[in-house]
Short mmCIF file of C-alpha atoms and ligand atoms in Angstrom, two decimals:
data_model
loop_
_atom_site.label_atom_id
_atom_site.label_comp_id
_atom_site.label_asym_id
_atom_site.label_seq_id
_atom_site.Cartn_x
_atom_site.Cartn_y
_atom_site.Cartn_z
CA MET L 1344 21.70 -10.10 26.30
CA ASP L 1345 23.25 -10.02 22.93
CA VAL L 1346 25.34 -13.17 24.00
CA LEU L 1347 21.90 -15.10 24.86
CA ILE L 1348 20.47 -13.77 21.51
CA LYS L 1349 23.30 -15.06 19.62
CA GLU L 1350 23.29 -18.52 21.62
CA PHE L 1351 19.58 -19.01 20.76
CA MET L 1352 20.16 -18.00 16.95
CA ASP L 1353 23.31 -20.22 16.64
CA LYS L 1354 21.08 -23.24 17.49
CA ILE L 1355 18.34 -22.01 15.15
CA ILE L 1356 20.58 -21.31 12.30
CA THR L 1357 22.21 -24.72 12.49
CA ARG L 1358 18.74 -26.13 12.29
CA ASN L 1359 17.59 -23.89 9.26
CA GLN L 1360 20.77 -23.37 7.44
CA HIS L 1361 19.40 -22.55 4.11
CA GLU L 1362 16.36 -20.52 5.21
CA PRO L 1363 17.25 -16.88 5.32
CA GLU L 1364 13.67 -15.22 5.50
CA PHE L 1365 12.78 -17.88 8.23
CA LEU L 1366 15.81 -16.71 10.06
CA GLN L 1367 15.34 -13.12 9.67
CA ALA L 1368 11.94 -13.27 11.20
CA VAL L 1369 12.98 -15.49 14.08
CA GLN L 1370 15.93 -12.94 14.72
CA GLU L 1371 13.49 -10.05 15.16
CA VAL L 1372 11.38 -11.84 17.44
CA ALA L 1373 14.32 -13.10 19.58
CA GLU L 1374 15.51 -9.67 19.89
CA SER L 1375 12.33 -8.67 21.75
CA ILE L 1376 11.45 -11.92 23.59
CA ILE L 1377 14.46 -12.99 24.89
CA PRO L 1378 15.17 -10.01 27.28
CA PHE L 1379 11.44 -10.70 28.08
CA ILE L 1380 11.92 -14.24 28.80
CA GLU L 1381 15.10 -13.42 31.13
CA ASP L 1382 12.35 -11.38 33.41
CA HIS L 1383 9.53 -14.15 33.22
CA PRO L 1384 11.48 -17.54 33.82
CA LYS L 1385 8.54 -19.77 33.17
CA TYR L 1386 8.84 -19.32 29.49
CA LYS L 1387 12.48 -20.19 29.55
CA GLU L 1388 11.86 -23.38 31.61
CA HIS L 1389 9.28 -24.54 29.19
CA LYS L 1390 11.53 -23.58 26.31
CA ILE L 1391 8.69 -21.84 24.54
CA LEU L 1392 10.59 -19.76 22.05
CA GLU L 1393 12.54 -22.80 21.00
CA ARG L 1394 9.04 -24.89 20.57
CA ILE L 1395 7.63 -21.77 18.72
CA ALA L 1396 10.16 -21.69 16.19
CA GLU L 1397 9.74 -25.30 15.15
CA PRO L 1398 6.84 -25.91 12.86
CA GLU L 1399 4.27 -28.45 14.34
CA ARG L 1400 4.03 -29.88 10.97
CA ILE L 1401 5.10 -29.22 7.29
CA ILE L 1402 3.35 -30.94 4.37
CA THR L 1403 5.06 -30.88 0.91
CA PHE L 1404 3.31 -32.37 -2.09
CA ARG L 1405 3.48 -32.64 -5.90
CA VAL L 1406 0.82 -30.85 -7.81
CA PRO L 1407 0.57 -32.23 -11.30
CA TRP L 1408 -1.83 -30.45 -13.72
CA LEU L 1409 -2.55 -30.31 -17.59
CA ASN L 1410 -1.95 -26.76 -19.22
CA ASP L 1411 -3.94 -25.56 -22.13
CA GLN L 1412 -1.52 -27.22 -24.56
CA GLY L 1413 -2.23 -30.58 -23.03
CA GLU L 1414 1.23 -30.70 -21.36
CA VAL L 1415 1.97 -31.92 -17.94
CA GLU L 1416 3.15 -29.32 -15.63
CA ILE L 1417 4.41 -30.09 -12.24
CA ASN L 1418 4.55 -27.61 -9.38
CA ARG L 1419 5.40 -28.15 -5.42
CA GLY L 1420 2.74 -27.56 -2.94
CA PHE L 1421 3.25 -26.68 0.89
CA ARG L 1422 1.29 -26.28 4.05
CA VAL L 1423 3.17 -25.18 7.12
CA GLN L 1424 1.19 -25.84 10.15
CA MET L 1425 3.35 -23.77 12.75
CA ASN L 1426 1.12 -23.53 15.90
CA SER L 1427 -2.19 -24.66 17.03
CA ALA L 1428 -2.01 -23.53 20.72
CA ILE L 1429 -4.68 -20.86 20.58
CA GLY L 1430 -6.83 -22.22 17.59
CA PRO L 1431 -6.95 -24.18 14.21
CA TYR L 1432 -4.01 -23.12 12.03
CA LYS L 1433 -4.78 -19.86 10.05
CA GLY L 1434 -3.12 -18.27 7.17
CA GLY L 1435 -2.88 -17.56 3.50
CA LEU L 1436 -1.86 -19.45 0.46
CA ARG L 1437 0.66 -17.68 -1.66
CA PHE L 1438 1.07 -18.62 -5.44
CA HIS L 1439 4.28 -17.16 -6.69
CA PRO L 1440 7.44 -18.70 -8.50
CA SER L 1441 9.51 -17.43 -5.51
CA VAL L 1442 7.72 -19.69 -2.90
CA ASN L 1443 10.11 -22.09 -1.00
CA GLN L 1444 9.91 -23.53 2.37
CA SER L 1445 11.98 -20.65 3.80
CA ILE L 1446 9.44 -18.15 2.80
CA LEU L 1447 6.47 -20.04 3.85
CA LYS L 1448 8.15 -20.74 7.46
CA PHE L 1449 8.71 -17.13 7.95
CA LEU L 1450 5.30 -16.26 7.06
CA ALA L 1451 3.76 -19.12 9.29
CA PHE L 1452 5.99 -18.16 12.11
CA GLU L 1453 4.84 -14.15 11.61
CA GLN L 1454 1.30 -15.33 11.65
CA VAL L 1455 1.39 -17.14 15.02
CA PHE L 1456 1.83 -13.87 16.62
CA LYS L 1457 -0.18 -11.70 14.40
CA ASN L 1458 -3.19 -14.12 14.90
CA SER L 1459 -2.79 -13.93 18.62
CA LEU L 1460 -2.57 -10.23 18.47
CA THR L 1461 -6.14 -10.20 16.91
CA GLY L 1462 -7.51 -11.57 20.21
CA LEU L 1463 -9.31 -14.46 18.14
CA PRO L 1464 -8.77 -18.06 18.52
CA MET L 1465 -6.48 -18.68 15.62
CA GLY L 1466 -3.26 -20.63 15.48
CA GLY L 1467 -0.66 -19.87 12.50
CA GLY L 1468 0.08 -21.39 9.33
CA LYS L 1469 0.95 -20.58 5.83
CA GLY L 1470 1.11 -22.54 2.49
CA GLY L 1471 1.10 -22.04 -1.08
CA SER L 1472 3.22 -23.08 -4.17
CA ASP L 1473 5.84 -22.18 -6.72
CA PHE L 1474 2.96 -21.93 -9.42
CA ASP L 1475 2.93 -18.50 -11.07
CA PRO L 1476 -0.70 -17.58 -12.04
CA LYS L 1477 0.91 -14.59 -14.21
CA GLY L 1478 -0.28 -15.18 -17.93
CA ARG L 1479 -2.19 -18.28 -17.32
CA SER L 1480 -5.63 -18.67 -18.53
CA ASN L 1481 -8.54 -19.06 -15.95
CA ASN L 1482 -8.84 -22.64 -17.08
CA GLU L 1483 -5.13 -23.45 -16.30
CA VAL L 1484 -5.49 -21.71 -12.95
CA MET L 1485 -8.63 -23.82 -12.20
CA LYS L 1486 -6.90 -27.06 -13.16
CA PHE L 1487 -3.97 -25.97 -10.96
CA CYS L 1488 -6.14 -25.23 -8.04
CA GLN L 1489 -8.19 -28.47 -8.44
CA SER L 1490 -5.01 -30.59 -8.29
CA PHE L 1491 -3.50 -28.41 -5.35
CA MET L 1492 -6.65 -29.05 -3.45
CA THR L 1493 -6.90 -32.83 -4.26
CA GLU L 1494 -3.78 -33.23 -1.91
CA LEU L 1495 -4.35 -30.28 0.44
CA TYR L 1496 -8.07 -31.26 1.33
CA ARG L 1497 -6.84 -34.22 3.76
CA HIS L 1498 -4.91 -31.84 5.85
CA ILE L 1499 -7.55 -28.82 6.30
CA HIS L 1500 -10.86 -28.46 8.11
CA ALA L 1501 -12.88 -25.78 9.78
CA ASP L 1502 -11.55 -26.82 13.28
CA ILE L 1503 -8.17 -27.96 11.77
CA ASP L 1504 -6.72 -25.54 9.39
CA VAL L 1505 -8.30 -22.85 7.51
CA PRO L 1506 -6.39 -21.27 4.38
CA ALA L 1507 -7.04 -18.24 2.94
CA GLY L 1508 -5.50 -15.77 0.13
CA ASP L 1509 -2.18 -13.97 -0.13
CA ILE L 1510 0.06 -13.01 -3.02
CA GLY L 1511 -1.18 -14.65 -6.15
CA VAL L 1512 -4.30 -16.08 -4.42
CA GLY L 1513 -7.55 -13.86 -4.47
CA ALA L 1514 -11.31 -14.31 -5.01
CA ARG L 1515 -10.77 -16.25 -8.24
CA GLU L 1516 -8.31 -18.88 -6.78
CA ILE L 1517 -10.28 -19.23 -3.40
CA GLY L 1518 -13.42 -20.12 -5.58
CA TYR L 1519 -11.64 -22.80 -7.58
CA LEU L 1520 -10.07 -24.24 -4.44
CA PHE L 1521 -13.63 -24.23 -2.34
CA GLY L 1522 -15.27 -25.65 -5.35
CA GLN L 1523 -12.87 -28.72 -5.49
CA TYR L 1524 -12.88 -29.32 -1.59
CA LYS L 1525 -16.68 -29.29 -1.64
CA ARG L 1526 -16.59 -31.77 -4.39
CA ILE L 1527 -14.13 -34.17 -2.78
CA GLN L 1528 -15.62 -33.77 0.77
CA GLY L 1529 -19.11 -33.48 -0.20
CA GLU L 1530 -19.24 -31.05 2.63
CA PHE L 1531 -20.19 -27.22 2.57
CA THR L 1532 -18.04 -25.81 5.61
CA GLY L 1533 -15.98 -22.86 6.16
CA ILE L 1534 -12.70 -24.48 5.18
CA LEU L 1535 -11.27 -21.50 3.44
CA THR L 1536 -11.81 -17.72 4.15
CA GLY L 1537 -11.86 -14.95 1.60
CA LYS L 1538 -14.55 -16.42 -0.20
CA ALA L 1539 -17.19 -14.59 -2.20
CA ALA L 1540 -19.95 -13.20 -0.27
CA GLU L 1541 -22.45 -15.45 -2.15
CA PHE L 1542 -21.10 -18.66 -0.73
CA GLY L 1543 -19.98 -17.74 2.78
CA GLY L 1544 -17.52 -15.06 2.47
CA SER L 1545 -17.61 -12.15 4.79
CA LEU L 1546 -18.30 -8.53 3.79
CA ILE L 1547 -15.37 -6.40 4.21
CA ARG L 1548 -12.73 -8.99 4.08
CA PRO L 1549 -11.44 -8.14 0.45
CA GLU L 1550 -10.79 -4.62 1.97
CA ALA L 1551 -9.63 -5.68 5.35
CA THR L 1552 -5.93 -5.73 5.33
CA GLY L 1553 -5.69 -2.39 3.28
CA TYR L 1554 -8.23 -0.62 5.68
CA GLY L 1555 -6.96 -2.19 8.68
CA VAL L 1556 -3.33 -0.83 7.89
CA VAL L 1557 -4.80 2.58 7.51
CA TYR L 1558 -6.69 2.47 10.66
CA PHE L 1559 -3.57 1.40 12.40
CA ALA L 1560 -1.51 4.13 10.97
CA GLU L 1561 -4.36 6.56 12.03
CA GLU L 1562 -3.78 5.33 15.41
CA MET L 1563 0.09 5.52 15.30
CA LEU L 1564 -0.21 9.27 13.99
CA LYS L 1565 -2.81 10.12 16.98
CA THR L 1566 -0.19 9.40 19.29
CA ARG L 1567 1.85 12.37 17.96
CA GLY L 1568 -1.24 14.62 17.65
CA GLU L 1569 -1.22 13.93 13.97
CA LEU L 1570 -3.91 13.02 11.26
CA LEU L 1571 -3.74 10.99 8.03
CA GLU L 1572 -5.78 13.80 6.41
CA GLY L 1573 -3.83 16.07 4.14
CA LYS L 1574 -0.60 13.79 4.27
CA THR L 1575 1.13 12.80 1.26
CA VAL L 1576 1.27 9.07 0.93
CA VAL L 1577 3.64 6.46 -0.87
CA VAL L 1578 2.42 3.12 -1.39
CA SER L 1579 4.22 0.13 -3.00
CA GLY L 1580 2.47 -2.76 -4.57
CA SER L 1581 -0.84 -2.52 -6.64
CA GLY L 1582 -2.65 -6.01 -5.62
CA ASN L 1583 -5.24 -6.54 -2.87
CA VAL L 1584 -3.58 -4.92 0.10
CA ALA L 1585 -2.34 -1.69 -1.86
CA GLN L 1586 -5.69 -1.07 -3.60
CA TYR L 1587 -7.50 -1.15 -0.34
CA THR L 1588 -4.84 1.13 1.46
CA VAL L 1589 -5.21 3.57 -1.46
CA GLU L 1590 -9.19 3.55 -1.07
CA LYS L 1591 -8.92 4.06 2.70
CA CYS L 1592 -6.39 6.78 2.34
CA ILE L 1593 -8.85 8.63 -0.26
CA GLN L 1594 -11.55 8.32 2.22
CA VAL L 1595 -9.77 9.92 4.90
CA GLY L 1596 -8.41 12.70 2.83
CA ALA L 1597 -4.68 11.64 2.26
CA LYS L 1598 -3.18 12.16 -0.98
CA VAL L 1599 -1.38 8.88 -2.41
CA VAL L 1600 1.21 9.66 -5.17
CA THR L 1601 2.60 5.92 -5.85
CA LEU L 1602 1.97 2.54 -6.67
CA SER L 1603 4.08 -0.28 -8.06
CA ASP L 1604 4.32 -3.92 -9.03
CA SER L 1605 7.46 -6.05 -10.03
CA GLY L 1606 8.19 -4.02 -13.27
CA GLY L 1607 8.52 -0.61 -11.52
CA PHE L 1608 6.46 2.23 -9.95
CA ILE L 1609 4.14 5.06 -11.06
CA TYR L 1610 4.46 8.65 -9.58
CA ASP L 1611 1.29 10.76 -9.90
CA PRO L 1612 1.95 13.94 -8.05
CA LYS L 1613 -1.71 14.92 -8.55
CA GLY L 1614 -2.78 11.92 -6.36
CA ILE L 1615 -4.81 8.78 -7.24
CA ASP L 1616 -8.36 9.53 -6.77
CA GLU L 1617 -11.49 7.40 -6.91
CA SER L 1618 -11.91 7.09 -10.57
CA LYS L 1619 -8.23 6.27 -11.09
CA LEU L 1620 -8.44 3.60 -8.50
CA ALA L 1621 -11.43 2.13 -10.17
CA TYR L 1622 -9.06 1.75 -13.40
CA ILE L 1623 -6.47 0.13 -10.96
CA LYS L 1624 -8.74 -2.46 -9.90
CA GLU L 1625 -10.06 -3.37 -13.53
CA LEU L 1626 -6.42 -3.26 -14.63
CA LYS L 1627 -5.09 -5.47 -12.01
CA ASN L 1628 -8.01 -7.57 -11.08
CA VAL L 1629 -9.73 -8.27 -14.31
CA ARG L 1630 -7.28 -7.51 -17.35
CA ARG L 1631 -4.41 -8.70 -15.09
CA GLY L 1632 -2.21 -5.87 -16.55
CA ARG L 1633 0.89 -4.17 -15.76
CA ILE L 1634 1.03 -0.72 -13.60
CA GLU L 1635 3.00 0.89 -16.37
CA GLU L 1636 -0.37 1.37 -18.42
CA TYR L 1637 -1.56 3.74 -15.46
CA ALA L 1638 1.20 6.03 -16.50
CA LYS L 1639 0.17 6.16 -20.14
CA LYS L 1640 -3.48 6.65 -19.32
CA PHE L 1641 -3.06 9.18 -16.74
CA ASP L 1642 0.12 10.87 -18.24
CA CYS L 1643 2.41 10.43 -15.13
CA GLU L 1644 5.84 9.14 -14.85
CA TYR L 1645 6.76 5.37 -14.80
CA PHE L 1646 10.20 4.44 -13.40
CA GLU L 1647 10.89 0.88 -14.56
CA GLY L 1648 12.74 -1.54 -12.19
CA GLU L 1649 12.70 1.00 -9.34
CA LYS L 1650 10.76 1.21 -6.09
CA PRO L 1651 8.87 4.30 -4.85
CA TRP L 1652 10.96 5.02 -1.57
CA ARG L 1653 12.65 8.08 -2.88
CA VAL L 1654 9.49 9.86 -3.44
CA LYS L 1655 8.79 12.56 -0.86
CA CYS L 1656 6.27 11.82 1.64
CA ASP L 1657 4.90 11.96 5.06
CA VAL L 1658 3.59 8.42 5.29
CA ALA L 1659 4.85 5.01 3.57
CA PHE L 1660 2.95 1.92 3.38
CA PRO L 1661 5.12 -1.05 1.87
CA ASP L 1662 2.37 -3.26 0.68
CA ALA L 1663 4.04 -5.53 -2.00
CA THR L 1664 6.52 -8.26 -0.55
CA GLN L 1665 9.27 -9.05 1.75
CA ASN L 1666 12.40 -7.10 1.98
CA GLU L 1667 11.40 -4.63 -0.69
CA LEU L 1668 12.75 -1.82 1.47
CA ASP L 1669 16.25 -1.77 2.61
CA ALA L 1670 18.44 0.42 4.81
CA LYS L 1671 19.36 2.92 2.12
CA ASP L 1672 15.68 3.15 1.23
CA ALA L 1673 14.85 3.80 4.84
CA LEU L 1674 17.44 6.60 5.06
CA THR L 1675 16.09 8.12 1.91
CA LEU L 1676 12.34 8.30 3.36
CA VAL L 1677 13.62 9.60 6.74
CA GLN L 1678 15.81 12.18 5.03
CA ASN L 1679 12.83 13.25 2.90
CA GLY L 1680 10.66 13.80 5.76
CA CYS L 1681 8.79 10.53 6.23
CA PHE L 1682 7.64 9.97 9.77
CA CYS L 1683 5.43 7.18 9.74
CA VAL L 1684 5.71 3.76 8.20
CA ALA L 1685 3.13 0.76 8.45
CA GLU L 1686 3.59 -2.36 6.92
CA GLY L 1687 0.96 -3.59 4.74
CA ALA L 1688 3.05 -6.61 3.46
CA ASN L 1689 4.82 -9.24 5.70
CA MET L 1690 8.38 -8.18 6.44
CA PRO L 1691 8.73 -5.65 3.75
CA CYS L 1692 11.56 -4.05 5.56
CA THR L 1693 14.92 -5.54 6.33
CA LEU L 1694 16.12 -5.72 9.73
CA ASP L 1695 18.71 -2.88 9.02
CA ALA L 1696 15.92 -0.65 7.36
CA VAL L 1697 13.97 -1.19 10.78
CA ARG L 1698 17.05 -0.05 12.70
CA VAL L 1699 17.06 3.18 10.64
CA PHE L 1700 13.59 3.91 11.49
CA ASP L 1701 14.13 3.17 15.25
CA SER L 1702 17.17 5.35 15.47
CA ALA L 1703 15.40 8.24 13.78
CA ARG L 1704 12.72 7.69 16.21
CA ILE L 1705 10.00 7.61 13.56
CA LEU L 1706 6.65 5.80 13.72
CA TYR L 1707 7.30 2.23 12.42
CA ALA L 1708 4.86 -0.81 12.80
CA PRO L 1709 5.58 -4.28 11.73
CA GLY L 1710 3.26 -6.11 9.46
CA LYS L 1711 2.22 -8.65 12.25
CA ALA L 1712 0.52 -5.60 14.12
CA SER L 1713 -0.41 -3.47 11.28
CA ASN L 1714 -1.57 -5.83 8.55
CA ALA L 1715 -3.44 -7.94 11.09
CA GLY L 1716 -6.64 -6.74 9.94
CA GLY L 1717 -6.83 -9.17 7.05
CA VAL L 1718 -6.69 -12.26 9.19
CA ALA L 1719 -8.82 -10.59 11.72
CA VAL L 1720 -11.80 -10.38 9.28
CA SER L 1721 -10.98 -13.83 8.23
CA GLY L 1722 -11.55 -14.90 11.98
CA LEU L 1723 -14.83 -12.82 11.63
CA GLU L 1724 -15.79 -15.04 8.69
CA MET L 1725 -15.03 -18.16 10.39
CA SER L 1726 -17.43 -17.11 13.15
CA GLN L 1727 -20.24 -16.36 10.46
CA ASN L 1728 -19.72 -19.55 8.94
CA SER L 1729 -19.95 -21.41 12.17
CA LEU L 1730 -23.10 -19.41 13.02
CA ARG L 1731 -24.44 -19.64 9.56
CA ILE L 1732 -25.11 -16.00 9.39
CA SER L 1733 -24.00 -12.90 7.93
CA TRP L 1734 -22.98 -9.54 9.33
CA SER L 1735 -23.35 -6.28 7.61
CA ARG L 1736 -20.49 -4.35 6.27
CA ASP L 1737 -20.72 -1.82 9.09
CA GLU L 1738 -20.95 -4.43 11.65
CA VAL L 1739 -17.75 -6.14 10.14
CA ASP L 1740 -15.95 -2.65 9.57
CA SER L 1741 -16.65 -1.41 13.20
CA ARG L 1742 -15.32 -4.95 14.47
CA LEU L 1743 -12.17 -4.48 12.23
CA LYS L 1744 -11.70 -0.79 13.42
CA GLN L 1745 -11.99 -1.96 17.18
CA ILE L 1746 -9.59 -4.93 16.57
CA MET L 1747 -6.85 -2.57 14.94
CA HIS L 1748 -7.46 -0.05 18.02
CA GLN L 1749 -7.01 -2.84 20.54
CA ILE L 1750 -3.75 -4.07 18.70
CA HIS L 1751 -2.31 -0.67 18.87
CA GLY L 1752 -3.16 -0.40 22.47
CA ALA L 1753 -1.20 -3.85 23.19
CA CYS L 1754 1.83 -2.70 21.12
CA VAL L 1755 1.83 0.71 23.05
CA LYS L 1756 1.44 -1.11 26.52
CA ASN L 1757 4.33 -3.61 25.82
CA GLY L 1758 6.29 -1.41 23.53
CA ARG L 1759 6.71 2.00 25.12
CA LEU L 1760 10.33 2.61 25.52
CA ASP L 1761 9.94 6.29 26.86
CA LYS L 1762 7.30 9.07 27.02
CA ASP L 1763 8.00 9.89 23.23
CA PHE L 1764 8.61 6.55 21.81
CA VAL L 1765 7.03 3.30 21.25
CA ASP L 1766 8.83 0.50 19.95
CA TYR L 1767 5.82 -1.22 18.03
CA THR L 1768 7.98 -4.57 17.08
CA LYS L 1769 8.76 -5.09 20.67
CA GLY L 1770 5.27 -4.22 21.76
CA ALA L 1771 3.66 -6.74 19.02
CA ASN L 1772 6.02 -9.30 19.77
CA ILE L 1773 5.52 -9.51 23.44
CA SER L 1774 1.89 -8.87 23.15
CA GLY L 1775 1.45 -11.76 20.69
CA PHE L 1776 3.69 -14.05 22.40
CA ILE L 1777 2.16 -14.09 25.84
CA LYS L 1778 -1.24 -15.65 24.81
CA VAL L 1779 0.46 -18.26 22.99
CA ALA L 1780 3.16 -19.13 25.31
CA ASP L 1781 0.67 -19.40 28.29
CA ALA L 1782 -1.37 -21.54 26.31
CA MET L 1783 1.49 -23.86 25.38
CA ILE L 1784 2.34 -24.18 29.01
CA ALA L 1785 -1.15 -25.15 29.90
CA GLN L 1786 -1.31 -27.73 27.14
CA GLY L 1787 1.96 -29.41 28.39
CA TYR L 1788 4.83 -30.89 25.91
CA VAL L 1789 2.63 -31.41 22.53
P1 NDP F 263 -1.52 -9.44 -4.57
O1 NDP F 263 -1.01 -10.82 -5.32
O2 NDP F 263 -2.70 -9.21 -4.64
O3 NDP F 263 -0.41 -8.30 -4.71
C1 NDP F 263 0.86 -8.49 -4.80
C2 NDP F 263 1.68 -7.18 -5.41
O4 NDP F 263 2.81 -6.94 -5.00
C3 NDP F 263 1.45 -6.94 -6.79
O5 NDP F 263 1.43 -5.79 -7.07
C4 NDP F 263 2.97 -7.74 -7.21
O6 NDP F 263 3.53 -7.12 -8.31
C5 NDP F 263 3.66 -7.29 -5.79
N1 NDP F 263 4.80 -8.07 -5.81
C6 NDP F 263 4.85 -9.33 -5.51
N2 NDP F 263 6.07 -9.84 -5.47
C7 NDP F 263 6.95 -8.97 -5.74
C8 NDP F 263 8.31 -8.93 -5.99
N3 NDP F 263 8.78 -10.06 -5.62
N4 NDP F 263 8.71 -7.81 -6.22
C9 NDP F 263 8.09 -6.67 -6.48
N5 NDP F 263 6.74 -6.59 -6.28
C10 NDP F 263 6.09 -7.73 -6.08
O7 NDP F 263 -0.78 -9.63 -2.98
P2 NDP F 263 -1.51 -9.24 -1.67
O8 NDP F 263 -1.70 -7.67 -1.92
O9 NDP F 263 -2.57 -9.94 -1.20
O10 NDP F 263 -0.22 -9.40 -0.86
C11 NDP F 263 0.89 -8.17 -0.52
C12 NDP F 263 1.48 -8.38 0.56
O11 NDP F 263 0.69 -8.16 1.82
C13 NDP F 263 2.38 -9.70 0.68
O12 NDP F 263 3.47 -9.39 1.55
C14 NDP F 263 1.43 -10.58 1.66
O13 NDP F 263 1.96 -11.52 2.38
C15 NDP F 263 0.83 -9.44 2.48
N6 NDP F 263 -0.54 -9.56 3.42
C16 NDP F 263 -1.59 -9.92 2.43
C17 NDP F 263 -2.78 -9.95 3.31
C18 NDP F 263 -4.10 -10.52 2.51
O14 NDP F 263 -4.89 -10.35 3.02
N7 NDP F 263 -4.29 -10.52 1.09
C19 NDP F 263 -2.93 -10.01 4.74
C20 NDP F 263 -1.97 -9.62 5.34
C21 NDP F 263 -0.60 -9.34 4.64
P3 NDP F 263 3.65 -8.37 -9.67
O15 NDP F 263 1.92 -8.39 -9.97
O16 NDP F 263 4.25 -7.68 -10.58
O17 NDP F 263 3.91 -9.45 -8.99
O1 2IT F 264 -0.44 -12.75 5.96
C1 2IT F 264 -1.63 -12.66 6.27
O2 2IT F 264 -2.09 -12.43 7.34
C2 2IT F 264 -2.73 -13.16 5.02
N1 2IT F 264 -2.39 -13.36 3.98
C3 2IT F 264 -4.10 -13.50 5.49
C4 2IT F 264 -4.34 -14.74 6.25
C5 2IT F 264 -5.85 -15.17 6.45
O3 2IT F 264 -5.86 -16.28 6.84
O4 2IT F 264 -6.91 -14.23 6.31
#
């Protein structure tokens, strides 16, 4: 089997030489899917995995805009339209200086499997720009978003490709992007998700990824007769996903003791409560400040330039970015008694970190399963937009819970290795793959 995986990967490496994140994401999928394909020759015959690993289309474009000093700035915009076998391309936009083709291809590739797992009709895509919103005025962010959409608009539509938020793209950016699309096209339709509730956004979409990853962790813990209530929890990041992970943890009675940003992490042994969380939301979403300020405000420790993985915990939610948790961190977590890791971010754990979790046989879930709640509620936003109705918070939240439960069930079904251990990566990859693969076979070589 290792030879087959290597042969497959050698071809992928040759075609994508300078794309380490993309190769990492494909490697992880190939390790579960190639053995599965060996048992199901139709997928091999139709070269499904090879086709899934090649984007249907990548659009790259220039984004010129004027900053507050009246100077011209130039960024690069992207949209990776990865796979449309089961629905319109769907996936977020990331605005971060690190954005490049490799990162967006890995994210779009992951999105194909994730969106399939939700059970909703969404293909996979991802996009963004190397624009850094940090330190920019609202006016500059608006100018950038308008220029970005002035090219992107011709490639998206409610039935073609529906972007949303990701790192650096939240409600503010989605609002500006939507406004510009509407102005250019003269059309008010659901071409983006994550919109504000006043103009077609779904209730619970802001909360969905964070709430969803907690619902998923609760399902995982249940398989070992455990509850999240009373557990000590470590969270990284302090953006959208981290904030609502903390909110749901507080609601179910778990104690979150860390948060981080790219500057470092805070350790609050008393736990983050509702009022401290309200402070974080104001700090991060309104003032756009640094997490360090939390430590000063609530008199706790701040560790500059460090990640929170050495803090003792039962459950960890890596909610910041890719490859933020390596094998050494994984070993530290396991040695300190952590027995459940659910990814809120996309690919936050390196391949070697995952091997550490698997060999310790702790509960570990890959983002494509555990963070699918965000895109799932985006799918529900698309449905509400098409129907021109809006569902209540309770309605959307209960659908979200049901979807996370169903994804967990699919992972267990296809990932159970023995009576005590579920390989959630294998389960997620196989479950996500089957629907897309069967649709691709039915549609011929397109
Ligand atoms: P936000 O922009 O709201 O927050 C990102 C957080 O991660 C910030 O705290 C940021 O710190 C930190 N971060 C970003 N890059 C780095 C880095 N290179 N090193 C250290 N910290 C970093 O993004 P989201 O919360 O939306 O996204 C977080 C993760 O979740 C991403 O992996 C994203 O792909 C994934 N995700 C998001 C979904 C969504 O619905 N938003 C859905 C599913 C997955 P700083 O401010 O200092 O940069
Ligand atoms: O990674 C992700 O799933 C997201 N950033 C959300 C995508 C979406 O379309 O809501």
